[in-house]
Short mmCIF file of C-alpha atoms in Angstrom, two decimals:
data_model
loop_
_atom_site.label_atom_id
_atom_site.label_comp_id
_atom_site.label_asym_id
_atom_site.label_seq_id
_atom_site.Cartn_x
_atom_site.Cartn_y
_atom_site.Cartn_z
CA MET T 1 -110.13 -128.45 -91.23
CA ARG T 2 -108.16 -131.75 -91.88
CA ASP T 3 -110.39 -134.46 -93.02
CA THR T 4 -110.10 -138.42 -92.52
CA VAL T 5 -111.29 -141.02 -95.02
CA GLY T 6 -114.81 -142.41 -93.87
CA ASN T 7 -115.75 -138.96 -92.17
CA THR T 8 -118.70 -137.04 -93.56
CA GLY T 9 -118.68 -133.52 -94.72
CA ALA T 10 -118.24 -131.51 -98.21
CA VAL T 11 -114.89 -132.36 -99.11
CA SER T 12 -114.09 -131.67 -103.26
CA THR T 13 -111.99 -134.56 -104.38
CA GLU T 14 -113.52 -135.72 -107.99
CA LYS T 15 -114.59 -133.82 -111.08
CA SER T 16 -117.62 -131.66 -110.86
CA GLU T 17 -120.98 -133.50 -110.96
CA THR T 18 -122.60 -130.67 -112.91
CA THR T 19 -124.59 -132.52 -115.91
CA ALA T 20 -123.10 -130.55 -119.05
CA THR T 21 -126.14 -130.19 -121.30
CA VAL T 22 -124.96 -130.12 -125.26
CA GLY T 23 -125.65 -126.93 -126.98
CA GLY T 24 -123.00 -124.87 -127.36
CA ARG T 25 -122.18 -122.77 -130.54
CA THR T 26 -120.32 -124.44 -133.41
CA ASN T 27 -119.71 -120.81 -135.16
CA GLY T 28 -118.93 -117.22 -134.64
CA PRO T 29 -116.10 -115.84 -132.32
CA PRO T 30 -114.28 -118.61 -130.53
CA ASN T 31 -114.11 -119.08 -126.85
CA VAL T 32 -110.60 -118.29 -125.24
CA VAL T 33 -109.79 -120.37 -122.14
CA ILE T 34 -105.98 -119.41 -120.67
CA ILE T 35 -105.06 -122.02 -118.09
CA TYR T 36 -102.01 -120.53 -116.10
CA ALA T 37 -100.11 -122.63 -113.76
CA ASP T 38 -97.95 -121.28 -110.78
CA ASP T 39 -94.01 -122.20 -110.41
CA LEU T 40 -94.41 -125.07 -113.00
CA GLY T 41 -91.01 -126.43 -114.34
CA TYR T 42 -90.22 -126.45 -118.14
CA ALA T 43 -89.80 -129.87 -117.81
CA ASP T 44 -92.66 -130.70 -115.30
CA LEU T 45 -95.01 -132.17 -117.97
CA SER T 46 -94.89 -135.63 -119.05
CA PHE T 47 -94.46 -134.88 -122.95
CA ASN T 48 -91.68 -132.84 -121.63
CA LYS T 49 -89.94 -134.78 -118.86
CA SER T 50 -86.28 -134.39 -118.50
CA SER T 51 -85.42 -138.09 -117.93
CA SER T 52 -87.50 -141.16 -117.88
CA ALA T 53 -87.30 -140.95 -114.02
CA SER T 54 -89.62 -138.04 -113.80
CA MET T 55 -92.57 -138.88 -111.67
CA ALA T 56 -94.42 -135.70 -114.27
CA HIS T 57 -97.69 -137.72 -115.38
CA THR T 58 -100.26 -135.09 -117.29
CA PRO T 59 -101.78 -136.57 -120.33
CA SER T 60 -104.65 -133.69 -120.57
CA ILE T 61 -102.32 -130.86 -120.30
CA ASP T 62 -99.75 -132.83 -123.09
CA ARG T 63 -102.62 -133.05 -125.31
CA ILE T 64 -102.98 -129.20 -125.36
CA CYS T 65 -99.06 -128.62 -126.09
CA GLU T 66 -99.31 -131.96 -128.27
CA GLU T 67 -102.41 -131.77 -130.25
CA GLY T 68 -101.98 -127.90 -130.29
CA LEU T 69 -98.85 -126.23 -130.73
CA PHE T 70 -96.15 -126.10 -128.30
CA LEU T 71 -94.86 -122.51 -127.78
CA SER T 72 -91.13 -124.05 -127.27
CA GLY T 73 -89.61 -120.22 -126.92
CA TYR T 74 -92.14 -118.77 -125.07
CA MET T 75 -90.77 -116.29 -122.13
CA THR T 76 -92.24 -114.87 -119.27
CA HIS T 77 -91.14 -113.30 -115.94
CA HIS T 78 -89.19 -114.78 -113.05
CA VAL T 79 -91.98 -114.30 -110.43
CA CYS T 80 -95.49 -114.15 -110.44
CA SER T 81 -97.47 -110.35 -110.39
CA PRO T 82 -95.23 -109.29 -112.85
CA SER T 83 -95.90 -112.02 -115.22
CA ARG T 84 -99.64 -112.01 -114.32
CA GLY T 85 -100.12 -108.17 -114.84
CA GLY T 86 -98.25 -108.48 -118.42
CA LEU T 87 -100.03 -110.93 -119.61
CA LEU T 88 -103.58 -109.09 -118.85
CA THR T 89 -102.51 -106.41 -120.02
CA GLY T 90 -100.16 -106.91 -122.82
CA ARG T 91 -97.71 -104.11 -121.56
CA HIS T 92 -94.12 -105.18 -120.08
CA TYR T 93 -94.51 -105.32 -116.06
CA THR T 94 -92.93 -102.23 -115.35
CA GLU T 95 -95.02 -99.90 -117.40
CA VAL T 96 -98.30 -101.15 -115.45
CA GLY T 97 -97.49 -101.22 -111.48
CA VAL T 98 -95.99 -103.80 -111.26
CA GLY T 99 -92.49 -104.53 -110.15
CA GLN T 100 -89.93 -107.04 -110.86
CA TYR T 101 -91.34 -109.09 -107.63
CA VAL T 102 -94.53 -109.60 -105.80
CA GLY T 103 -95.45 -106.01 -105.42
CA GLY T 104 -97.45 -103.35 -106.80
CA GLN T 105 -100.82 -102.49 -107.90
CA LEU T 106 -102.22 -103.34 -111.08
CA ASP T 107 -104.28 -100.23 -112.12
CA ASN T 108 -107.45 -101.30 -113.34
CA SER T 109 -107.73 -98.23 -115.61
CA ILE T 110 -104.95 -99.46 -118.03
CA PRO T 111 -106.69 -101.40 -120.69
CA ASN T 112 -106.53 -105.38 -120.23
CA ILE T 113 -107.58 -108.73 -121.98
CA ALA T 114 -110.77 -108.92 -119.45
CA ILE T 115 -111.91 -105.24 -120.64
CA ALA T 116 -111.36 -106.09 -123.95
CA PHE T 117 -113.44 -109.48 -124.50
CA PRO T 118 -116.52 -108.17 -123.31
CA ALA T 119 -116.35 -105.12 -125.44
CA ALA T 120 -116.96 -107.60 -127.62
CA GLY T 121 -120.10 -109.29 -126.54
CA TYR T 122 -118.13 -112.02 -124.63
CA ALA T 123 -118.82 -113.34 -120.92
CA THR T 124 -115.53 -113.46 -118.95
CA ALA T 125 -114.54 -115.01 -115.39
CA CYS T 126 -111.62 -115.50 -113.62
CA PHE T 127 -111.60 -118.33 -111.19
CA GLY T 128 -108.00 -118.90 -108.88
CA LYS T 129 -105.31 -117.05 -107.47
CA CYS T 130 -104.76 -113.22 -107.89
CA HIS T 131 -102.07 -111.95 -106.39
CA LYS T 132 -102.40 -108.51 -105.51
CA VAL T 133 -101.73 -106.98 -102.00
CA THR T 134 -104.34 -104.04 -102.48
CA LYS T 135 -107.98 -103.97 -102.26
CA ILE T 136 -109.18 -103.51 -105.66
CA GLY T 137 -111.41 -107.09 -106.24
CA VAL T 138 -111.09 -108.86 -109.73
CA ASN T 139 -114.20 -107.51 -110.76
CA ASP T 140 -113.17 -104.17 -111.18
CA TYR T 141 -110.58 -105.25 -114.12
CA GLY T 142 -113.52 -106.51 -116.47
CA PHE T 143 -114.37 -110.04 -115.05
CA ASP T 144 -118.15 -110.46 -114.86
CA GLU T 145 -117.83 -113.44 -112.29
CA TRP T 146 -114.45 -113.97 -110.30
CA ALA T 147 -114.18 -117.14 -107.51
CA GLY T 148 -111.08 -117.57 -105.87
CA PHE T 149 -108.11 -115.97 -103.20
CA TYR T 150 -105.96 -113.11 -103.02
CA GLY T 151 -102.20 -113.62 -102.21
CA GLY T 152 -99.64 -116.28 -103.07
CA GLY T 153 -99.85 -119.39 -101.21
CA LYS T 154 -103.08 -120.37 -99.28
CA ASP T 155 -103.49 -123.95 -97.24
CA TYR T 156 -105.13 -125.94 -100.72
CA HIS T 157 -107.86 -127.61 -97.43
CA ASP T 158 -108.81 -125.14 -95.28
CA ARG T 159 -109.99 -122.11 -96.86
CA GLY T 160 -112.09 -120.74 -94.04
CA THR T 161 -113.00 -117.30 -95.29
CA SER T 162 -110.29 -116.48 -97.83
CA TRP T 163 -112.17 -117.46 -100.58
CA TRP T 164 -114.08 -114.85 -102.48
CA ASN T 165 -117.01 -115.00 -104.78
CA ASN T 166 -117.31 -111.80 -106.50
CA ASP T 167 -116.74 -109.15 -103.71
CA THR T 168 -118.13 -111.38 -101.11
CA GLN T 169 -115.95 -113.06 -98.76
CA VAL T 170 -117.39 -116.70 -98.28
CA THR T 171 -116.46 -119.88 -96.30
CA GLU T 172 -115.37 -122.53 -99.26
CA SER T 173 -114.41 -126.56 -98.34
CA GLY T 174 -112.49 -128.96 -100.68
CA TYR T 175 -109.17 -129.10 -102.37
CA GLY T 176 -108.29 -125.89 -103.89
CA THR T 177 -107.15 -127.06 -107.25
CA TYR T 178 -110.66 -128.91 -107.76
CA ILE T 179 -112.76 -126.05 -106.43
CA ILE T 180 -111.28 -123.68 -109.00
CA GLY T 181 -112.10 -126.66 -111.71
CA ASP T 182 -115.66 -127.10 -110.52
CA ASP T 183 -116.42 -122.96 -110.97
CA ALA T 184 -114.78 -123.39 -114.45
CA LEU T 185 -117.11 -126.28 -115.40
CA GLN T 186 -120.24 -124.55 -114.43
CA PHE T 187 -119.17 -121.19 -115.96
CA VAL T 188 -118.83 -123.08 -119.57
CA ASP T 189 -122.38 -125.12 -118.58
CA ASP T 190 -123.86 -121.60 -117.80
CA HIS T 191 -122.31 -119.43 -121.02
CA ALA T 192 -122.29 -122.46 -123.78
CA HIS T 193 -124.68 -120.43 -125.86
CA GLU T 194 -122.40 -117.30 -126.09
CA PRO T 195 -118.45 -116.49 -126.66
CA PHE T 196 -116.74 -116.43 -123.65
CA PHE T 197 -113.12 -115.60 -122.06
CA LEU T 198 -112.26 -117.90 -119.05
CA TYR T 199 -108.94 -117.18 -117.17
CA VAL T 200 -107.86 -120.33 -114.89
CA PRO T 201 -105.04 -119.26 -112.82
CA HIS T 202 -104.32 -122.06 -110.47
CA GLN T 203 -102.28 -121.81 -107.57
CA CYS T 204 -100.89 -125.34 -108.52
CA VAL T 205 -98.03 -125.97 -107.96
CA HIS T 206 -96.92 -122.86 -105.76
CA SER T 207 -96.32 -124.28 -101.80
CA PRO T 208 -97.77 -125.24 -99.26
CA TYR T 209 -97.70 -128.93 -100.66
CA ASP T 210 -101.06 -130.08 -99.80
CA ILE T 211 -102.33 -132.83 -101.16
CA LEU T 212 -105.19 -135.54 -101.20
CA ASN T 213 -104.72 -139.25 -100.69
CA THR T 214 -106.79 -140.20 -103.32
CA ASP T 215 -105.03 -138.81 -105.55
CA LEU T 216 -101.56 -139.95 -103.83
CA GLU T 217 -103.05 -143.51 -104.03
CA GLU T 218 -103.54 -143.01 -107.88
CA MET T 219 -100.05 -141.76 -108.37
CA CYS T 220 -98.81 -144.29 -107.03
CA ASN T 221 -100.45 -146.94 -108.93
CA ILE T 222 -98.94 -144.76 -112.09
CA VAL T 223 -95.69 -144.57 -111.21
CA SER T 224 -95.23 -147.99 -109.31
CA SER T 225 -93.69 -149.66 -112.30
CA ASN T 226 -90.81 -147.33 -112.75
CA HIS T 227 -90.70 -146.80 -108.86
CA PRO T 228 -91.24 -150.26 -107.17
CA SER T 229 -90.39 -148.68 -103.49
CA LEU T 230 -93.20 -146.07 -103.97
CA ALA T 231 -96.30 -149.24 -104.30
CA CYS T 232 -99.13 -147.89 -102.68
CA SER T 233 -98.89 -150.96 -100.20
CA SER T 234 -95.64 -148.98 -98.96
CA VAL T 235 -96.73 -145.29 -99.22
CA LYS T 236 -99.97 -145.45 -97.52
CA GLU T 237 -98.64 -147.29 -94.51
CA LEU T 238 -96.07 -143.98 -93.60
CA VAL T 239 -96.96 -142.33 -90.62
CA GLY T 240 -96.89 -138.54 -89.73
CA SER T 241 -96.26 -136.58 -87.02
CA GLU T 242 -99.39 -136.88 -85.28
CA GLY T 243 -99.39 -140.51 -85.42
CA ALA T 244 -101.79 -141.59 -88.42
CA THR T 245 -101.16 -143.70 -91.46
CA ILE T 246 -101.69 -141.89 -94.74
CA GLU T 247 -104.39 -143.95 -95.54
CA ASN T 248 -106.61 -142.80 -93.08
CA VAL T 249 -105.77 -139.06 -93.51
CA LEU T 250 -107.57 -137.81 -96.75
CA GLN T 251 -106.44 -134.11 -96.68
CA MET T 252 -102.65 -134.52 -96.19
CA TYR T 253 -100.49 -131.69 -95.19
CA CYS T 254 -96.39 -132.52 -96.65
CA SER T 255 -94.69 -128.82 -96.59
CA PRO T 256 -91.68 -129.20 -94.47
CA GLY T 257 -92.78 -128.86 -90.46
CA THR T 258 -96.50 -130.22 -91.25
CA GLU T 259 -97.84 -133.54 -90.58
CA PHE T 260 -96.51 -135.62 -93.29
CA ASP T 261 -93.31 -133.43 -93.91
CA MET T 262 -92.36 -134.38 -97.53
CA ASN T 263 -88.54 -133.74 -96.62
CA ALA T 264 -88.55 -135.94 -93.52
CA LEU T 265 -90.72 -138.66 -95.07
CA ASP T 266 -88.08 -138.68 -98.10
CA GLY T 267 -85.82 -139.95 -95.67
CA THR T 268 -87.83 -142.60 -94.71
CA LEU T 269 -89.17 -143.47 -98.31
CA PRO T 270 -86.78 -141.94 -100.94
CA GLY T 271 -88.62 -140.62 -103.75
CA PHE T 272 -91.91 -139.24 -101.49
CA LYS T 273 -90.88 -135.61 -102.10
CA ASP T 274 -91.20 -135.91 -105.54
CA LEU T 275 -94.31 -138.01 -105.34
CA VAL T 276 -96.08 -135.16 -103.52
CA TYR T 277 -94.84 -132.94 -105.83
CA TYR T 278 -96.29 -134.48 -109.07
CA THR T 279 -99.40 -135.67 -107.14
CA MET T 280 -100.34 -131.83 -107.09
CA ILE T 281 -99.71 -131.36 -110.75
CA TYR T 282 -101.85 -134.46 -111.61
CA ALA T 283 -104.25 -133.13 -109.95
CA MET T 284 -104.17 -130.22 -112.08
CA ASP T 285 -103.90 -132.17 -114.63
CA LYS T 286 -107.31 -133.70 -113.83
CA ALA T 287 -108.98 -130.48 -113.45
CA THR T 288 -107.45 -129.73 -116.95
CA GLY T 289 -108.90 -132.75 -118.46
CA ASP T 290 -112.64 -132.01 -117.03
CA LEU T 291 -112.23 -128.91 -118.49
CA LEU T 292 -111.66 -130.22 -121.82
CA ASP T 293 -114.12 -132.73 -121.57
CA ARG T 294 -116.85 -130.21 -120.47
CA LEU T 295 -115.89 -128.18 -123.89
CA GLU T 296 -116.09 -131.44 -126.32
CA SER T 297 -119.71 -132.59 -124.61
CA GLN T 298 -120.99 -129.06 -124.74
CA GLY T 299 -120.01 -128.94 -128.39
CA LEU T 300 -117.38 -126.19 -128.15
CA SER T 301 -114.00 -127.78 -128.61
CA THR T 302 -113.69 -126.75 -132.43
CA ASN T 303 -114.65 -123.41 -131.48
CA THR T 304 -112.46 -122.75 -128.35
CA ILE T 305 -108.89 -121.50 -128.24
CA VAL T 306 -107.37 -123.22 -125.04
CA VAL T 307 -103.62 -122.07 -123.70
CA PHE T 308 -101.94 -123.66 -120.87
CA THR T 309 -98.73 -122.16 -119.84
CA SER T 310 -97.21 -121.05 -116.37
CA ASP T 311 -96.27 -117.71 -114.52
CA ASN T 312 -92.48 -118.66 -114.12
CA GLY T 313 -90.28 -121.57 -113.90
CA GLY T 314 -90.13 -123.98 -111.02
CA VAL T 315 -88.80 -123.40 -107.34
CA ASN T 316 -84.93 -124.09 -106.58
CA ASN T 317 -85.08 -128.18 -105.69
CA ARG T 318 -88.54 -128.60 -106.61
CA GLY T 319 -89.69 -127.97 -110.24
CA ASP T 320 -87.52 -129.41 -113.10
CA ASN T 321 -86.33 -126.40 -115.14
CA LEU T 322 -83.98 -128.46 -117.51
CA PRO T 323 -82.46 -128.42 -120.02
CA PHE T 324 -81.96 -124.62 -118.23
CA TYR T 325 -80.11 -123.29 -116.05
CA GLY T 326 -81.85 -121.37 -112.93
CA HIS T 327 -84.98 -121.25 -111.57
CA LYS T 328 -87.93 -118.90 -110.22
CA GLN T 329 -87.04 -115.58 -109.17
CA GLN T 330 -83.88 -115.49 -111.25
CA LEU T 331 -83.31 -114.37 -114.99
CA TRP T 332 -81.55 -117.57 -116.17
CA GLU T 333 -83.74 -119.89 -118.65
CA GLY T 334 -84.71 -121.88 -115.98
CA GLY T 335 -86.82 -118.79 -114.03
CA ILE T 336 -88.21 -117.24 -117.32
CA HIS T 337 -88.54 -120.09 -120.04
CA VAL T 338 -91.64 -121.87 -119.53
CA ALA T 339 -93.70 -124.61 -121.53
CA ALA T 340 -96.44 -123.08 -122.96
CA GLY T 341 -99.11 -124.67 -125.27
CA ILE T 342 -102.19 -123.10 -127.30
CA TRP T 343 -105.02 -125.35 -128.98
CA TRP T 344 -107.55 -124.55 -131.64
CA PRO T 345 -108.48 -127.55 -132.81
CA GLY T 346 -108.94 -127.17 -136.31
CA THR T 347 -106.68 -124.11 -136.68
CA LEU T 348 -103.97 -124.04 -134.29
CA ASP T 349 -103.36 -127.51 -134.71
CA ALA T 350 -100.48 -130.02 -134.87
CA ASN T 351 -102.48 -131.98 -137.62
CA GLN T 352 -102.94 -128.34 -139.71
CA SER T 353 -99.66 -127.35 -142.60
CA PRO T 354 -97.13 -126.77 -142.25
CA TYR T 355 -97.28 -128.51 -138.89
CA SER T 356 -97.67 -132.44 -138.49
CA PRO T 357 -98.29 -134.54 -135.15
CA GLY T 358 -94.89 -134.84 -133.36
CA ASP T 359 -93.24 -132.16 -135.39
CA ASN T 360 -95.65 -128.97 -133.93
CA ALA T 361 -93.23 -126.57 -132.08
CA TYR T 362 -93.31 -123.30 -132.72
CA THR T 363 -89.57 -122.44 -131.85
CA ASN T 364 -89.77 -118.86 -132.44
CA MET T 365 -89.39 -116.59 -129.10
CA THR T 366 -92.97 -115.58 -127.96
CA GLN T 367 -93.27 -113.57 -124.61
CA TYR T 368 -95.97 -113.36 -121.95
CA PHE T 369 -97.38 -110.06 -122.97
CA ASP T 370 -97.91 -111.49 -126.55
CA LEU T 371 -101.14 -113.61 -125.78
CA TYR T 372 -103.52 -110.40 -125.40
CA PRO T 373 -103.10 -109.61 -128.38
CA THR T 374 -102.46 -112.64 -130.37
CA LEU T 375 -105.90 -113.96 -128.69
CA MET T 376 -107.80 -111.01 -129.79
CA SER T 377 -106.52 -111.55 -133.34
CA ALA T 378 -107.44 -115.10 -133.35
CA ALA T 379 -111.11 -114.57 -132.09
CA GLY T 380 -111.48 -111.91 -135.14
CA GLN T 381 -111.48 -108.79 -132.70
CA THR T 382 -109.64 -105.19 -133.11
CA VAL T 383 -107.31 -104.15 -130.31
CA ASP T 384 -107.87 -100.52 -128.73
CA PRO T 385 -105.44 -98.30 -129.73
CA SER T 386 -105.04 -96.89 -126.32
CA ALA T 387 -104.10 -100.13 -125.06
CA GLU T 388 -100.36 -98.99 -126.11
CA LEU T 389 -99.60 -102.73 -125.97
CA ASP T 390 -95.83 -104.03 -126.18
CA GLY T 391 -97.23 -107.60 -127.00
CA LEU T 392 -97.08 -108.59 -130.82
CA ASN T 393 -99.99 -110.29 -132.83
CA LEU T 394 -98.72 -114.10 -133.40
CA TYR T 395 -101.88 -115.12 -135.04
CA SER T 396 -100.85 -115.25 -138.77
CA ASN T 397 -96.98 -115.98 -137.67
CA LEU T 398 -98.51 -119.18 -135.67
CA LEU T 399 -100.63 -120.10 -138.29
CA THR T 400 -97.46 -119.72 -140.80
CA ARG T 401 -94.78 -121.14 -138.67
CA THR T 402 -92.85 -117.73 -139.36
CA PRO T 403 -91.23 -115.47 -136.55
CA VAL T 404 -92.77 -112.01 -135.62
CA ARG T 405 -89.02 -111.05 -134.05
CA SER T 406 -86.53 -111.11 -136.48
CA GLY T 407 -82.61 -110.05 -135.62
CA PHE T 408 -82.79 -107.73 -132.21
CA ASP T 409 -86.13 -106.49 -132.58
CA ASN T 410 -88.54 -106.79 -129.89
CA CYS T 411 -86.18 -108.41 -127.35
CA TYR T 412 -87.03 -110.04 -124.28
CA TYR T 413 -86.30 -107.20 -121.26
CA GLY T 414 -85.99 -108.70 -117.67
CA ILE T 415 -84.98 -106.85 -114.67
CA ASP T 416 -83.85 -107.91 -111.22
CA ASP T 417 -82.38 -106.57 -108.08
CA ALA T 418 -78.92 -107.28 -109.13
CA TRP T 419 -78.75 -107.15 -112.82
CA ALA T 420 -80.63 -107.12 -116.18
CA ALA T 421 -81.04 -109.27 -119.00
CA VAL T 422 -81.64 -108.56 -122.86
CA ARG T 423 -82.63 -112.13 -125.26
CA ASN T 424 -83.56 -112.49 -128.74
CA ASP T 425 -83.60 -115.93 -130.17
CA ARG T 426 -80.26 -116.50 -130.02
CA TRP T 427 -78.08 -114.11 -127.86
CA LYS T 428 -78.94 -113.63 -124.39
CA LEU T 429 -76.77 -111.05 -122.18
CA HIS T 430 -76.70 -110.72 -118.10
CA PHE T 431 -75.68 -107.27 -117.28
CA ASN T 432 -75.28 -104.55 -115.09
CA ARG T 433 -72.89 -101.32 -114.45
CA LEU T 434 -71.94 -101.94 -110.73
CA PRO T 435 -68.48 -100.74 -109.89
CA ALA T 436 -67.79 -104.03 -108.02
CA GLY T 437 -68.98 -107.22 -108.89
CA GLN T 438 -70.29 -106.65 -112.57
CA MET T 439 -72.41 -108.79 -114.76
CA LEU T 440 -71.33 -109.02 -118.03
CA GLU T 441 -72.15 -112.38 -119.54
CA LEU T 442 -73.03 -113.20 -123.18
CA TYR T 443 -74.83 -116.59 -124.02
CA ASP T 444 -75.35 -118.07 -127.64
CA LEU T 445 -78.29 -120.35 -126.72
CA ASP T 446 -78.26 -121.74 -130.18
CA ASN T 447 -75.54 -123.67 -128.73
CA ASP T 448 -75.88 -123.06 -125.04
CA VAL T 449 -79.06 -123.22 -123.95
CA SER T 450 -77.91 -123.88 -119.86
CA GLU T 451 -76.18 -121.03 -120.60
CA SER T 452 -72.52 -122.52 -119.16
CA THR T 453 -70.16 -120.71 -121.54
CA ASN T 454 -69.73 -117.02 -121.47
CA VAL T 455 -68.91 -115.92 -124.89
CA ALA T 456 -68.93 -112.16 -124.31
CA ASP T 457 -65.05 -111.73 -125.42
CA ILE T 458 -65.77 -113.67 -128.72
CA TYR T 459 -68.80 -112.22 -129.90
CA THR T 460 -68.16 -108.76 -129.17
CA ASN T 461 -70.28 -106.78 -131.63
CA GLU T 462 -73.41 -108.87 -130.50
CA LEU T 463 -72.41 -108.00 -126.69
CA HIS T 464 -72.49 -104.27 -127.63
CA THR T 465 -75.43 -104.37 -129.72
CA LEU T 466 -77.77 -105.89 -126.89
CA ILE T 467 -75.90 -103.55 -124.56
CA ASP T 468 -77.21 -100.36 -126.59
CA LEU T 469 -80.74 -102.11 -126.49
CA MET T 470 -80.56 -102.18 -122.75
CA ASP T 471 -79.42 -99.04 -122.57
CA ALA T 472 -82.18 -97.95 -125.03
CA TRP T 473 -84.70 -99.58 -123.26
CA TYR T 474 -83.98 -97.89 -120.39
CA ALA T 475 -84.24 -94.62 -121.37
CA GLU T 476 -87.12 -95.18 -123.58
CA GLY T 477 -89.70 -96.61 -120.67
CA ASP T 478 -90.54 -95.57 -117.20
CA VAL T 479 -87.65 -98.08 -115.67
CA SER T 480 -84.92 -97.31 -113.03
CA SER T 481 -82.69 -99.56 -111.38
CA SER T 482 -79.96 -98.49 -108.91
CA TYR T 483 -77.21 -101.04 -110.87
CA MET T 484 -77.95 -99.66 -114.32
CA PRO T 485 -77.25 -95.93 -114.76
CA VAL T 486 -77.52 -94.73 -118.14
CA LYS T 487 -75.08 -93.10 -120.41
CA GLY T 488 -75.20 -89.46 -120.35
CA GLU T 489 -76.02 -89.05 -124.12
CA ILE T 490 -79.27 -90.97 -123.44
CA LEU T 491 -80.43 -89.49 -120.36
CA PRO T 492 -84.25 -89.84 -120.14
CA ALA T 493 -86.19 -86.70 -119.62
CA TYR T 494 -87.84 -88.01 -115.98
CA LEU T 495 -84.10 -88.49 -114.86
CA GLU T 496 -83.19 -84.78 -115.77
CA PRO T 497 -83.19 -82.13 -112.59
CA ALA T 498 -86.73 -80.73 -112.44
CA PRO T 499 -88.76 -80.45 -109.04
CA PHE T 500 -92.21 -82.29 -109.69
CA GLY T 501 -93.87 -85.02 -107.40
CA ASP T 502 -93.29 -84.73 -103.80
CA ILE T 503 -90.40 -82.86 -102.31
CA LEU T 504 -89.09 -83.14 -98.96
CA GLU T 505 -86.26 -81.29 -97.38
CA ILE T 506 -84.34 -82.50 -94.23
CA THR T 507 -81.44 -80.48 -93.09
CA ALA T 508 -79.13 -82.00 -90.45
CA VAL T 509 -76.61 -79.84 -88.22
CA GLN T 510 -73.30 -81.82 -87.44
CA THR T 511 -72.18 -79.88 -84.00
CA GLY T 512 -68.99 -82.08 -83.30
CA ALA T 513 -66.90 -84.83 -84.74
CA LEU T 514 -68.60 -88.37 -84.94
CA THR T 515 -66.65 -91.02 -83.09
CA ASP T 516 -68.95 -93.87 -84.50
CA PRO T 517 -70.57 -92.81 -87.41
CA ASP T 518 -72.62 -96.03 -87.24
CA SER T 519 -74.57 -94.96 -84.16
CA GLU T 520 -74.04 -91.25 -84.07
CA GLY T 521 -74.55 -90.31 -87.58
CA VAL T 522 -77.89 -89.24 -89.69
CA TYR T 523 -79.97 -91.74 -91.61
CA ILE T 524 -81.86 -91.21 -94.34
CA GLU T 525 -83.88 -94.34 -95.17
CA PHE T 526 -85.27 -94.98 -98.47
CA ALA T 527 -86.40 -98.26 -98.05
CA LYS T 528 -87.04 -100.88 -95.23
CA THR T 529 -87.51 -104.50 -95.43
CA ASP T 530 -90.40 -104.45 -92.90
CA TRP T 531 -92.41 -101.94 -94.39
CA GLY T 532 -94.56 -104.91 -95.61
CA SER T 533 -97.49 -104.96 -98.16
CA GLY T 534 -98.40 -101.13 -97.14
CA LEU T 535 -95.70 -99.55 -99.48
CA TYR T 536 -96.89 -101.38 -102.36
CA GLU T 537 -100.08 -99.27 -101.92
CA PHE T 538 -98.18 -96.07 -102.88
CA THR T 539 -95.54 -96.97 -105.15
CA HIS T 540 -95.49 -97.60 -109.03
CA ALA T 541 -92.52 -100.12 -110.91
CA GLY T 542 -91.82 -96.60 -112.85
CA ASP T 543 -91.23 -94.27 -109.69
CA VAL T 544 -88.03 -92.74 -109.86
CA PHE T 545 -86.68 -91.30 -106.12
CA GLN T 546 -84.14 -88.43 -106.84
CA PHE T 547 -82.15 -86.73 -104.15
CA ASP T 548 -79.34 -84.13 -103.64
CA ILE T 549 -76.99 -83.96 -101.00
CA TYR T 550 -75.17 -80.87 -100.13
CA VAL T 551 -72.19 -81.29 -97.46
#
């Protein structure tokens, strides 16, 4: 429900008022915190902004990336569920039941980081967004505590009964970003005496674009020196579609078609759209700052590893992905190359050699599924061999600033609905084998991070090396795509003609000539756009559908 300034009711707009009691552990296994943004562009943080005109203001997240190590070569997938599934399991998303988009079911029997840390005596919690489509609860993946919502994007204000507390649906009020933040603070207070793993997957900055006018006012005061037209005195007088001014509405809805439509009001006051967007990120930054402060007040800062990153790049025409080309849902760097930082004061720290303040970037390629083995190693824990991780343990490499990947070993592999991409530190290939509209583009990322000049005709050795690697990756794993039929000599065993799984025989008899095949022909439907989420309960990213047609 929309609330107005002055009305009574529980609306969470500020940091938690929970009183922290100092008494945290200063030795023993370190705590681990992962703060996971949603749809955040590479340049949507103030330390990394693409121009001085950017409204990004994220001092707390900046601390993680500037006082810790900035993982400037961090790669993820281009959309939500695959990135999250890979982060938790340390495996490529195609191997754990989540496809290249948001469908699929992460099998809770697969070893994951939330199971591994409790085995080492850690308390665990997840607060925020869980993007799954089936009914297995977050606790079933190993988390002791869970509060948040299921799905891609929910109303930030009116949660109703869409919020869960462990396996119970509850009615929750307040601003979603601060609810998540408050739960994280309480967990730190409750477990300051023991090691803990805390996963905070924010919804921000995923749509819908909902903000609090209190945050908006703060942002106006922050940006007005560079954007005088966005002074609070001007912004608060804007009138929404229901006739109310911004200063009188606390819980603002700013998505297209809502009361304070950001696009429509941007026409009245240019810059309003960006102001709304960066106000959402500012709220997440405040929640992050509260968490860092709570770790410090509990005496836990020097014994806690904090990671910040995003599931994918920013949305087209919303997020700032510069200097990269592309955006969320694309395999261009703008969709998969995101900002990431890791900070363990005194250890993974900009003040520790071979790093220094202002020179703290770990530039070698890292990937989303590296976090699991790296954090386990940093915490002094051993990964169960049955986990069969694709991710690499970067801990010693982060300490020494040395690459864990060299040459063409352990490349990045991504698949989309039209082509695939394979990448090492320098070279990146976009490729498919479609007979019409083939994608065959090679980029030298050392000299062309924006992927603007195709050099496939110049660097043919690198081109064919990457094509061979892509073929081998398809052949070795449970990966299939219609645009990438593999070469016959490396045809994997699971594609050999052999009856297994469910076999359906359909016989159709044609009794006469077809004058209009579109209306009179026989259709065998393999997929349907309106099957909806039910389809994903029965399919796995590695499923292969084979058929023979006899005419």
